[in-house]
Coordinates of C-alpha atoms and ligand atoms in Angstrom, one line a residue:
X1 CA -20.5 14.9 18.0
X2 CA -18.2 12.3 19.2
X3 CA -18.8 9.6 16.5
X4 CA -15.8 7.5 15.3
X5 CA -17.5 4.3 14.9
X6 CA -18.2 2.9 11.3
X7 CA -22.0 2.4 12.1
X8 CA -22.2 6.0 11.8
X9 CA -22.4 6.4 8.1
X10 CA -21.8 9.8 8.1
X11 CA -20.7 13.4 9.5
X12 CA -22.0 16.6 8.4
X13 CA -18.9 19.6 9.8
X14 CA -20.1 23.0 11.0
X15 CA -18.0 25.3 9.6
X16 CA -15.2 27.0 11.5
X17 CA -16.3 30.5 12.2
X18 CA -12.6 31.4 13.6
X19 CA -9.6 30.9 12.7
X20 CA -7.6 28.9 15.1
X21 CA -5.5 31.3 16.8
X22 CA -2.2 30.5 18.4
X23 CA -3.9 27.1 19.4
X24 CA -1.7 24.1 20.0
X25 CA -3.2 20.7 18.8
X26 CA -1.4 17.3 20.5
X27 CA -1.4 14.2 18.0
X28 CA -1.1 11.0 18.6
X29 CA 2.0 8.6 18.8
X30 CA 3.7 7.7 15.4
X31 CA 2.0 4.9 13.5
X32 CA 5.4 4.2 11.6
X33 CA 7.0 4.4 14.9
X34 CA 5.0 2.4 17.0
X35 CA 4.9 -0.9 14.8
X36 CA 8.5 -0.4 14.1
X37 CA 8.9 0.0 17.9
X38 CA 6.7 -3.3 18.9
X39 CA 8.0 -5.7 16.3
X40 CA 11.5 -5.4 17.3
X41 CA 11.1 -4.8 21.3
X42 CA 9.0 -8.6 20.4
X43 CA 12.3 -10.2 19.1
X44 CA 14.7 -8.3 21.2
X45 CA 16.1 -9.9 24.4
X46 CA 14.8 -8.6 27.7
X47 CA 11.5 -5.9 28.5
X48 CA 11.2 -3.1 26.9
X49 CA 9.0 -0.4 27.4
X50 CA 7.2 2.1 24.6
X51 CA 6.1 5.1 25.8
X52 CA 3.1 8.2 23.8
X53 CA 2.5 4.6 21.4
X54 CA -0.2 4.9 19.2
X55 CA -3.5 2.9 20.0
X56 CA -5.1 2.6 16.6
X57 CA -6.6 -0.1 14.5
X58 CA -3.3 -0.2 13.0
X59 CA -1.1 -0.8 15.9
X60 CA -3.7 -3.1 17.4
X61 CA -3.2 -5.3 14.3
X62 CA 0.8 -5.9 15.1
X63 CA -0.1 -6.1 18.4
X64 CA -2.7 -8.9 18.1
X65 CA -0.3 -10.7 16.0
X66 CA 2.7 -10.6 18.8
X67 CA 0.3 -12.3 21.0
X68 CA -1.0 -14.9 18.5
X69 CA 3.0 -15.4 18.6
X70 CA 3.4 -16.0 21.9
X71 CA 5.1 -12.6 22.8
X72 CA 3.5 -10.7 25.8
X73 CA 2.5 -6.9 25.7
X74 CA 1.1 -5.6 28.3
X75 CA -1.0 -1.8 27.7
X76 CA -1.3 0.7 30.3
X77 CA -2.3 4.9 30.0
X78 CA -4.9 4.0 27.5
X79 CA -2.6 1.5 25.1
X80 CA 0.0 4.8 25.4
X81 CA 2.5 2.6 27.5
X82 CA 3.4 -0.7 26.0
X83 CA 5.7 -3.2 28.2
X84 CA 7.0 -6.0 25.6
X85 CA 8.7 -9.2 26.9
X86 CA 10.9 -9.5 23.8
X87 CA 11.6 -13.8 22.7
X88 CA 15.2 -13.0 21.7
X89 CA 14.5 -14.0 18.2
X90 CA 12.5 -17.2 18.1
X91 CA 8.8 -16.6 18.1
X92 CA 7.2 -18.7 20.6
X93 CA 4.2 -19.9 18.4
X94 CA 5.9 -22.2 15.6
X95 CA 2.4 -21.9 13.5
X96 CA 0.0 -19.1 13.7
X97 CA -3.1 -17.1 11.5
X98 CA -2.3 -13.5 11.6
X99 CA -5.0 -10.9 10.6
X100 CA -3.8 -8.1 9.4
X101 CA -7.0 -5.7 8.8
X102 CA -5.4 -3.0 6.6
X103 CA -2.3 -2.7 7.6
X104 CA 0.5 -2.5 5.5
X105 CA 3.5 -2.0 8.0
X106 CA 1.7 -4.9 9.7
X107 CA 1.4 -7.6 7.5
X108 CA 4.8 -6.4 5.4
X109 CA 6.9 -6.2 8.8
X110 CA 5.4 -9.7 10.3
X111 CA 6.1 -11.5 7.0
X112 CA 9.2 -11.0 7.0
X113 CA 9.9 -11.5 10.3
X114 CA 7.9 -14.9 10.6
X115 CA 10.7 -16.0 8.4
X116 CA 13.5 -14.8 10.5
X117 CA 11.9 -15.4 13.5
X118 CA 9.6 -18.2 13.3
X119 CA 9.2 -21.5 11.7
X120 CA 5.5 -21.7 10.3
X121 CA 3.3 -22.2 8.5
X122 CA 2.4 -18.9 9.5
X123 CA -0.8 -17.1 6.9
X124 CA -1.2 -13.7 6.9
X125 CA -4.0 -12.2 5.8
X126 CA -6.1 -8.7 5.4
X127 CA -9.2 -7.0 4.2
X128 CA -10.7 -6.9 0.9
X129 CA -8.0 -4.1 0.0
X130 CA -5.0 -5.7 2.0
X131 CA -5.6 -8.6 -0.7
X132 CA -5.3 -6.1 -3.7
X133 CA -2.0 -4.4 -1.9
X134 CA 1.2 -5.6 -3.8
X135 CA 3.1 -8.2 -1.8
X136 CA 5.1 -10.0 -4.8
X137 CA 8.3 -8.3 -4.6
X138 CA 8.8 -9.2 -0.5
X139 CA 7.9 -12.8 -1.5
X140 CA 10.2 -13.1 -4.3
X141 CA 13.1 -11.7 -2.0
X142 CA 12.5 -13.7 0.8
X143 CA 12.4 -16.5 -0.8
X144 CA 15.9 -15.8 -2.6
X145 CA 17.4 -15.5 0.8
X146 CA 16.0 -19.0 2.3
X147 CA 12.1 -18.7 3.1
X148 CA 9.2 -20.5 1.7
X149 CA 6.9 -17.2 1.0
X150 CA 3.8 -17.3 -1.1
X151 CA 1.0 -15.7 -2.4
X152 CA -1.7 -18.4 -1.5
X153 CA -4.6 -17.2 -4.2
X154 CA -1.1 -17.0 -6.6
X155 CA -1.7 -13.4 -6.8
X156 CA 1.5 -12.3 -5.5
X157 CA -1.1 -10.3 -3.1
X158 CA -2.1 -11.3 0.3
X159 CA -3.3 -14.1 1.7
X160 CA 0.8 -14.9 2.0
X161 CA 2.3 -18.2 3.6
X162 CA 5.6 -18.2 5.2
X163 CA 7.5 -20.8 6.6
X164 CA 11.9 -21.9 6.8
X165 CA 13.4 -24.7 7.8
X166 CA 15.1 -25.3 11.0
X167 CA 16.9 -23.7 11.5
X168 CA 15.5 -20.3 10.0
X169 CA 16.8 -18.2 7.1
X170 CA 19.7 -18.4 5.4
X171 CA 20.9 -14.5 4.4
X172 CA 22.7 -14.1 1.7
X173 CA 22.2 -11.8 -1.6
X174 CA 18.9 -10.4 -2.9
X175 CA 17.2 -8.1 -5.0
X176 CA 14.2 -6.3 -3.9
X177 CA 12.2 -3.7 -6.0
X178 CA 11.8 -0.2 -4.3
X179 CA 9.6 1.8 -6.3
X180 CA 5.9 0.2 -5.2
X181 CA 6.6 0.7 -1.4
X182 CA 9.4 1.0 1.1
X183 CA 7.5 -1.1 3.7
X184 CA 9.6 -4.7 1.6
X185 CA 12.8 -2.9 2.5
X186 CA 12.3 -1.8 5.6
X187 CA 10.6 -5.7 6.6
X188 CA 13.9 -7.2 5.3
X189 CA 16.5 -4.6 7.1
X190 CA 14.6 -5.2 10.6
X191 CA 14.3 -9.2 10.2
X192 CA 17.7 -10.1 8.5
X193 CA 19.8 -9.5 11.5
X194 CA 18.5 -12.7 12.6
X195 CA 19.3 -14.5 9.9
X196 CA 22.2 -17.8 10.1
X197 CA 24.9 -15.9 7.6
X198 CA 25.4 -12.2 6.7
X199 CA 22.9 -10.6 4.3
X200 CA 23.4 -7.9 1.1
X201 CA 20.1 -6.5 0.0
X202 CA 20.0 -4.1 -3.5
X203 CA 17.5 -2.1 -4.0
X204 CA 16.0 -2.2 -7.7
X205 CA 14.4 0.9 -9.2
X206 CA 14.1 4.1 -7.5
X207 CA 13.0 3.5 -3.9
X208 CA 9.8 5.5 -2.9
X209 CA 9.0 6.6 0.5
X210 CA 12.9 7.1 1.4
X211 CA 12.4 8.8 4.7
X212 CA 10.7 5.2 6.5
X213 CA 14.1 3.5 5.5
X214 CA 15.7 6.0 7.3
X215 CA 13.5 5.4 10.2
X216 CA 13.9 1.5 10.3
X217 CA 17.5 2.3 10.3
X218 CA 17.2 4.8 13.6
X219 CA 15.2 1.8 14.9
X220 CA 17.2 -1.0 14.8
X221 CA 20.0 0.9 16.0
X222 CA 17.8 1.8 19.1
X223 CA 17.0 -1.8 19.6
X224 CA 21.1 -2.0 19.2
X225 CA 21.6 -3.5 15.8
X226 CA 23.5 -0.8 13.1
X227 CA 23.6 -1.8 9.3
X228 CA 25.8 -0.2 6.6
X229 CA 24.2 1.3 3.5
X230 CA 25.6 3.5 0.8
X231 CA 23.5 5.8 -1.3
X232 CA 19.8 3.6 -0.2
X233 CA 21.1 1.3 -2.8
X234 CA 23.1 -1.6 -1.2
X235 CA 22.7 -2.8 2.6
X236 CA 24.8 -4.9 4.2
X237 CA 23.4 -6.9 7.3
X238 CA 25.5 -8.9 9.8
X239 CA 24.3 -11.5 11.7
X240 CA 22.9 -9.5 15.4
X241 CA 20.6 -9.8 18.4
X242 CA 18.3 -6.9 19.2
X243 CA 18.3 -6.0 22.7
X244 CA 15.9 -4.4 25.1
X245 CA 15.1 -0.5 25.1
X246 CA 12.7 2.5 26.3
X247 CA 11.6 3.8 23.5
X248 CA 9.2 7.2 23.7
X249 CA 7.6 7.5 20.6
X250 CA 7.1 10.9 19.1
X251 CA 4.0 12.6 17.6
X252 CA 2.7 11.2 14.3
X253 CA 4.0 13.7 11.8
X254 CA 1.2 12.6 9.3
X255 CA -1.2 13.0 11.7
X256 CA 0.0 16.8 12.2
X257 CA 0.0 17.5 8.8
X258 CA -3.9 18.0 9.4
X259 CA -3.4 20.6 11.9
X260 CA -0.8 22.6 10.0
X261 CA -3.0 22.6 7.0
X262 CA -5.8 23.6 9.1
X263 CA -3.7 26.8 9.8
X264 CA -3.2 27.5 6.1
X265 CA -6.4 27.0 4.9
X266 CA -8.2 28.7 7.7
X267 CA -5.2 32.4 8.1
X268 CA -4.9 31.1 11.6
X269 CA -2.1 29.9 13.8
X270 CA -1.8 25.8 15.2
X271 CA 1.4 24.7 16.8
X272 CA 1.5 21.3 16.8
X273 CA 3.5 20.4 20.3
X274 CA 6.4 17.6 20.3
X275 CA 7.7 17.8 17.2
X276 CA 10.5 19.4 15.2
X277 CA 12.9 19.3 12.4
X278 CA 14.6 16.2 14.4
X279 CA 12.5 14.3 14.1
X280 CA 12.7 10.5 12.4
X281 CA 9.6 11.0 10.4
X282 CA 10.1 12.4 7.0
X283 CA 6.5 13.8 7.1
X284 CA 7.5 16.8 9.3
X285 CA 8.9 18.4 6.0
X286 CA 5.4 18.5 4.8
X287 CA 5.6 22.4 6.8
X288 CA 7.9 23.4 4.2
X289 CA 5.7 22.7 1.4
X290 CA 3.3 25.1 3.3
X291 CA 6.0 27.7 3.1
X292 CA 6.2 27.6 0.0
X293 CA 2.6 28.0 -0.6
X294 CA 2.8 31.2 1.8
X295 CA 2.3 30.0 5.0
X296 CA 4.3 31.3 8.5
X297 CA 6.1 28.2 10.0
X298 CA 7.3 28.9 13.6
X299 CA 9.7 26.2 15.1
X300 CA 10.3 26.3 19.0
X301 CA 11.3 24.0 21.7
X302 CA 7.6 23.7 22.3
X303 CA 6.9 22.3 18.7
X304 CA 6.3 23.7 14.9
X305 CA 3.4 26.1 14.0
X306 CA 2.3 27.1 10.9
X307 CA 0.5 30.2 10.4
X308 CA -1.7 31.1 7.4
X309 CA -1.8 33.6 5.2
X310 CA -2.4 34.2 1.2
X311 CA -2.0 30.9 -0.4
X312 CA -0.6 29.5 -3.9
X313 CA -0.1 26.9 -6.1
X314 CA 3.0 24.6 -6.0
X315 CA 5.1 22.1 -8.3
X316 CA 6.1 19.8 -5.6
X317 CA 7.7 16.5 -5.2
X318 CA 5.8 14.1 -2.5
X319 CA 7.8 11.3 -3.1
X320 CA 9.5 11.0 -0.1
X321 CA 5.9 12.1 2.3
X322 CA 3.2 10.8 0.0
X323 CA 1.2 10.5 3.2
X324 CA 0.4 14.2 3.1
X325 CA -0.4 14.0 -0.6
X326 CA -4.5 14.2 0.5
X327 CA -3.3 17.0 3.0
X328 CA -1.6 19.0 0.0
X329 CA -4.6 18.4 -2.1
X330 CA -7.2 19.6 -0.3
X331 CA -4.9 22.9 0.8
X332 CA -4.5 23.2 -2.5
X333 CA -8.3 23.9 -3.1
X334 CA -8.0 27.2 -1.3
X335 CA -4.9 28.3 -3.4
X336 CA -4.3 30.7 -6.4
X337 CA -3.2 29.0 -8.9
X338 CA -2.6 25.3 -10.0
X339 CA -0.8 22.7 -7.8
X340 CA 1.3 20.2 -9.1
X341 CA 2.0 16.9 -6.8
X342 CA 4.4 14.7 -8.5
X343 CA 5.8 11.4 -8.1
X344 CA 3.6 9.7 -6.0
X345 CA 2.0 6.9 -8.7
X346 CA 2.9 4.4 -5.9
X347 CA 0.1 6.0 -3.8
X348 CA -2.0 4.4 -6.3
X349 CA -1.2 1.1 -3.9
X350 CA -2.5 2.4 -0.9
X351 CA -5.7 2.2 1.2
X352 CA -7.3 3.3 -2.1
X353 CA -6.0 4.2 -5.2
X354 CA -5.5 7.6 -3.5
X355 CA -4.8 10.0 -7.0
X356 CA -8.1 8.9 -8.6
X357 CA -9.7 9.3 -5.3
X358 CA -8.8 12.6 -4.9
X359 CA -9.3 13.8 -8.1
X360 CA -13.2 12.7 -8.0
X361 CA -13.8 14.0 -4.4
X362 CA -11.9 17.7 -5.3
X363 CA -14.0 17.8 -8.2
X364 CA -16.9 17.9 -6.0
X365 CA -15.8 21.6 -4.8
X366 CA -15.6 22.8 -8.0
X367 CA -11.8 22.7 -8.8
X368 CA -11.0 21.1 -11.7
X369 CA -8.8 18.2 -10.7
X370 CA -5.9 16.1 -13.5
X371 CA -5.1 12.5 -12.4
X372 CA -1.4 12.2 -14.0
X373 CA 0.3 8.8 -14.0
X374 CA 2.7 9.8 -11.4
X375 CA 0.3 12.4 -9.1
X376 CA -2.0 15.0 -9.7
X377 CA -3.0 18.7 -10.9
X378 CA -5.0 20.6 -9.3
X379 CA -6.6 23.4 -10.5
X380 CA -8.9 25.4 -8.2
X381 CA -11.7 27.9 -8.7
X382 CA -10.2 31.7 -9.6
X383 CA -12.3 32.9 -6.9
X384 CA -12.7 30.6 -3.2
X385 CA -16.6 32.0 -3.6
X386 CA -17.0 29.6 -6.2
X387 CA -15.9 26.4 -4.2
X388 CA -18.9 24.7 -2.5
X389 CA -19.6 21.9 0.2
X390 CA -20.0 18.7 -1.3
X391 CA -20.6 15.1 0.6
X392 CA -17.3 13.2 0.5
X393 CA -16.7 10.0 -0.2
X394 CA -14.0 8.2 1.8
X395 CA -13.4 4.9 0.5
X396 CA -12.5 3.7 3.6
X397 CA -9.3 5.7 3.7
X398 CA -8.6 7.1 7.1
X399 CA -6.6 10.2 5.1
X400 CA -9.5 11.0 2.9
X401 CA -11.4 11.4 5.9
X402 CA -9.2 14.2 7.8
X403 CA -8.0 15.6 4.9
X404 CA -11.5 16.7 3.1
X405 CA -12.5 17.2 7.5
X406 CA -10.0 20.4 6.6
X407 CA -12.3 21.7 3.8
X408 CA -15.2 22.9 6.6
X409 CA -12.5 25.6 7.5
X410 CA -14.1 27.5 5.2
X411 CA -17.3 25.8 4.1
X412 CA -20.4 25.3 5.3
X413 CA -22.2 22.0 4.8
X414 CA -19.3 19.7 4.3
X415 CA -20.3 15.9 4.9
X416 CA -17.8 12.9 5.3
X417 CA -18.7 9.4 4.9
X418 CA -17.6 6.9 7.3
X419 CA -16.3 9.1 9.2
X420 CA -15.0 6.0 11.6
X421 CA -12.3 4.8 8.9
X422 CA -10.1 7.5 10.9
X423 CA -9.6 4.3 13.3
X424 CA -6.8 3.9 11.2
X425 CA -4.0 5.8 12.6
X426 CA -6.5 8.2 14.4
X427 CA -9.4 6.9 16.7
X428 CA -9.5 10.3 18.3
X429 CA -9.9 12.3 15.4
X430 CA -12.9 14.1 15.2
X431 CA -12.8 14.5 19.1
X432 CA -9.3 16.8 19.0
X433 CA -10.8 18.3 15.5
X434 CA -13.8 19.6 17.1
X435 CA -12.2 20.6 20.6
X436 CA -10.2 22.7 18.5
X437 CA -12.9 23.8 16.5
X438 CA -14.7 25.0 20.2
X439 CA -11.1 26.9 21.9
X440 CA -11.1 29.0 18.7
X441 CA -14.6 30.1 18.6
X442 CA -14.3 30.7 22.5
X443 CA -11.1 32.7 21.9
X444 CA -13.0 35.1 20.2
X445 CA -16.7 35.2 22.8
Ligands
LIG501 O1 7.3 2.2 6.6 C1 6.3 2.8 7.0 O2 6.0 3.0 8.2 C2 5.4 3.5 6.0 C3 5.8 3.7 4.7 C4 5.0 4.4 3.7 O3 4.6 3.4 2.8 P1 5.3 3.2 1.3 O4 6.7 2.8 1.5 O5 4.4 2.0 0.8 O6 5.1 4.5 0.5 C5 3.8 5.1 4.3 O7 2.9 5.5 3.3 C6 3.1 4.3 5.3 O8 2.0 5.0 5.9 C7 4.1 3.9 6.4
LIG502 C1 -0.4 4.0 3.6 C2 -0.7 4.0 4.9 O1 -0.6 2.9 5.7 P1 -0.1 1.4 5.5 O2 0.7 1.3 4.3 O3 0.8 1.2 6.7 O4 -1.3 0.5 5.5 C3 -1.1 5.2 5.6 O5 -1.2 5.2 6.8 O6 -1.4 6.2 4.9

């Protein structure tokens, strides 16, 4: 029961017997983290070396790409060490074809560094959904602040063409929208350093995903760059060279999230080791969600657990860790009462249109699900004996996948589809789901 590869079309989940009990589950390195952590080690002057990166489909893309550039990284512990000769911010390649799967921190990140850092013509391009993921907004501000960006199909979606003249981007004064996805802002905070003149960027709209910003800004200071911001509204960019750092990437928060839900949905315990309320990703607050739904949360030196317990309903606003929205969901099936996820419509961009995916899959346990413009009701069974397995559809979203993986907690019979599209962010997924699955039935021979 090892599967993860997308030949095997799908996979049908015994159902936990046990609860996990005090377990601990280890998660991979930060997606977020690790892309944010490879594209600026590749313009920075001097080695730098990553350390518990994440070896996924995703992170393979940005590295693929840095090598298509010209910039060297070397893996080592199983793609968890990554040793980065950085180009001190002039891509080696002047002209490259960069493919860029699904990846949006990927292709958003290189585009606008191929225009800080590069020359061109450099074409990004994706998968069948990459080329229906917004890119418009990042175009229209790169190309206010010197670059020659476009949409090649004249979409305003991928594939995207960048070049600059010699010698590179300008700077200067641009708008950039903030409500379809915070990857545009963070792309322009990490490559505008590198731009000839100083650089003011205003966000338009109500910026989405707030947390990652945060993060790029943690980043760049690691890499030794610090940019001033007031309110996530206006940020002011000098003129900087990154330099050379270590750089251990935590956990993936997002990736947790499945284990802690685990917890709730099963009345068990998971501790999920390396992380805590310090940390840069914005996704460890998905706990307190839990919390409010009932649920035990536990944080030590050793990590945060969650422990279950009676469950119900929420109003909540996922705006700022819409990652965890299928996570929430699929909880929420196992709740009294309705939940409410709001303001999430931008998760509507994502590797699926994720609120109408997850209404027609929680309608196959027999919860009555609401799609909403801006997130979801969801309104479960009055009695849990009413839910029932059903085969899921994944729609080659690596978070459908582990979320409705959670539902065989308490079900019999559940059945995933492509169960491989976890490659994502998670290769080892249904490995550490399972082990876990086999310590908590042990625990209790
Ligand atoms: O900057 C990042 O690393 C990310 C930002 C978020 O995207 P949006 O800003 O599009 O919500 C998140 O969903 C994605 O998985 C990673
Ligand atoms: C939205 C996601 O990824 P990205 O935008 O980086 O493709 C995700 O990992 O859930």
């Amino acid at each position: 029961m090892s599967e993860t590869s997308s030949q095997v079309a799908t996979r049908l989940l015994p159902r936990w017997t046990q609860p996990p009990r005090d377990l601990e589950a280890r998660v991979p390195g930060s997606k977020s983290l690790t892309n944010r952590a490879l594209i600026l080690a590749a313009v920075a002057r001097g080695r730098s070396v990553l350390t518990g990166a994440l070896d996924s489909d995703d992170t393979r893309v940005m590295r693929r790409a840095l090598d298509r550039l010209g910039v060297s990284v070397r893996a080592a512990d199983g793609g968890s060490t990554l040793t980065v000769d950085g180009c001190s911010g002039r891509f080696p390649r002047e002209t490259a074809e960069l493919e860029c799967g699904n990846s949006g921190t990927s292709l958003r990140f290189l585009a606008a560094m191929l225009a800080a850092a590069g020359r061109g013509p450099y074409r990004l391009d994706g998968n069948p959904r990459m080329r229906q993921r917004p890119a418009a907004d990042l175009i229209q501000a790169l190309n206010g602040l010197g670059a020659f960006a476009s949409s090649e199909l004249g979409t305003g979606y991928p594939p995207l063409l960048i070049r600059v003249e010699e010698p590179g981007l300008d700077g200067g004064f641009a708008f950039v929208k903030g409500d379809v996805s915070s990857q545009f802002l963070s792309a322009l905070l990490m490559a505008l350093p590198l731009a000839k003149g100083p650089s003011s960027i205003e966000v338009e709209g109500d910026l989405v995903s707030k947390p990652y910003v945060t993060m790029t800004m943690k980043m760049m200071e690691h890499f030794g760059v610090i940019i001033s911001n007031r309110d996530f509204k206006r940020f002011n960019i000098r003129p900087s060279a990154y330099t050379a750092a270590h750089c251990a990437i935590e956990p993936d928060a997002s990736a947790a999230s499945y284990f802690w839900a685990l917890a709730a949905i099963s009345g068990g315990s998971v501790r999920v080791v390396g992380l805590d309320d310090a940390s840069v990703q914005g996704d460890v607050a998905f706990v307190q969600v839990l919390e409010h739904m009932g649920c035990r949360v536990d944080r030590n030196a050793r990590g945060i657990q969650v422990a279950g317990g009676p469950l119900r309903g929420v109003d909540v606003d996922m705006n700022a860790i819409s990652d965890t929205v299928m996570t929430l969901a699929v909880v929420a099936l196992f709740a009294e009462g309705p939940t409410r996820i709001r303001r999430v419509g931008h998760i509507r961009h994502k590797e699926t249109d994720r609120i109408a995916a997850l209404a027609t899959e929680l309608r196959k346990f027999g919860a009555e699900a609401i799609a909403h413009p801006d997130g979801l009701t969801i309104l479960p069974p009055s009695d849990p004996a009413q839910l029932v397995p059903a085969r899921v559809s994944t729609y080659d979203d690596h978070r459908m996948a582990m979320a409705f993986a959670l539902t065989s907690a308490r079900l019999e019979g559940v059945i995933i589809e492509d169960p491989g599209c976890v490659a994502k962010t998670y290769p080892g997924f249904w490995e550490d789901f399972e082990a876990l699955r086999l310590q908590a039935q042990a625990s209790r021979e």
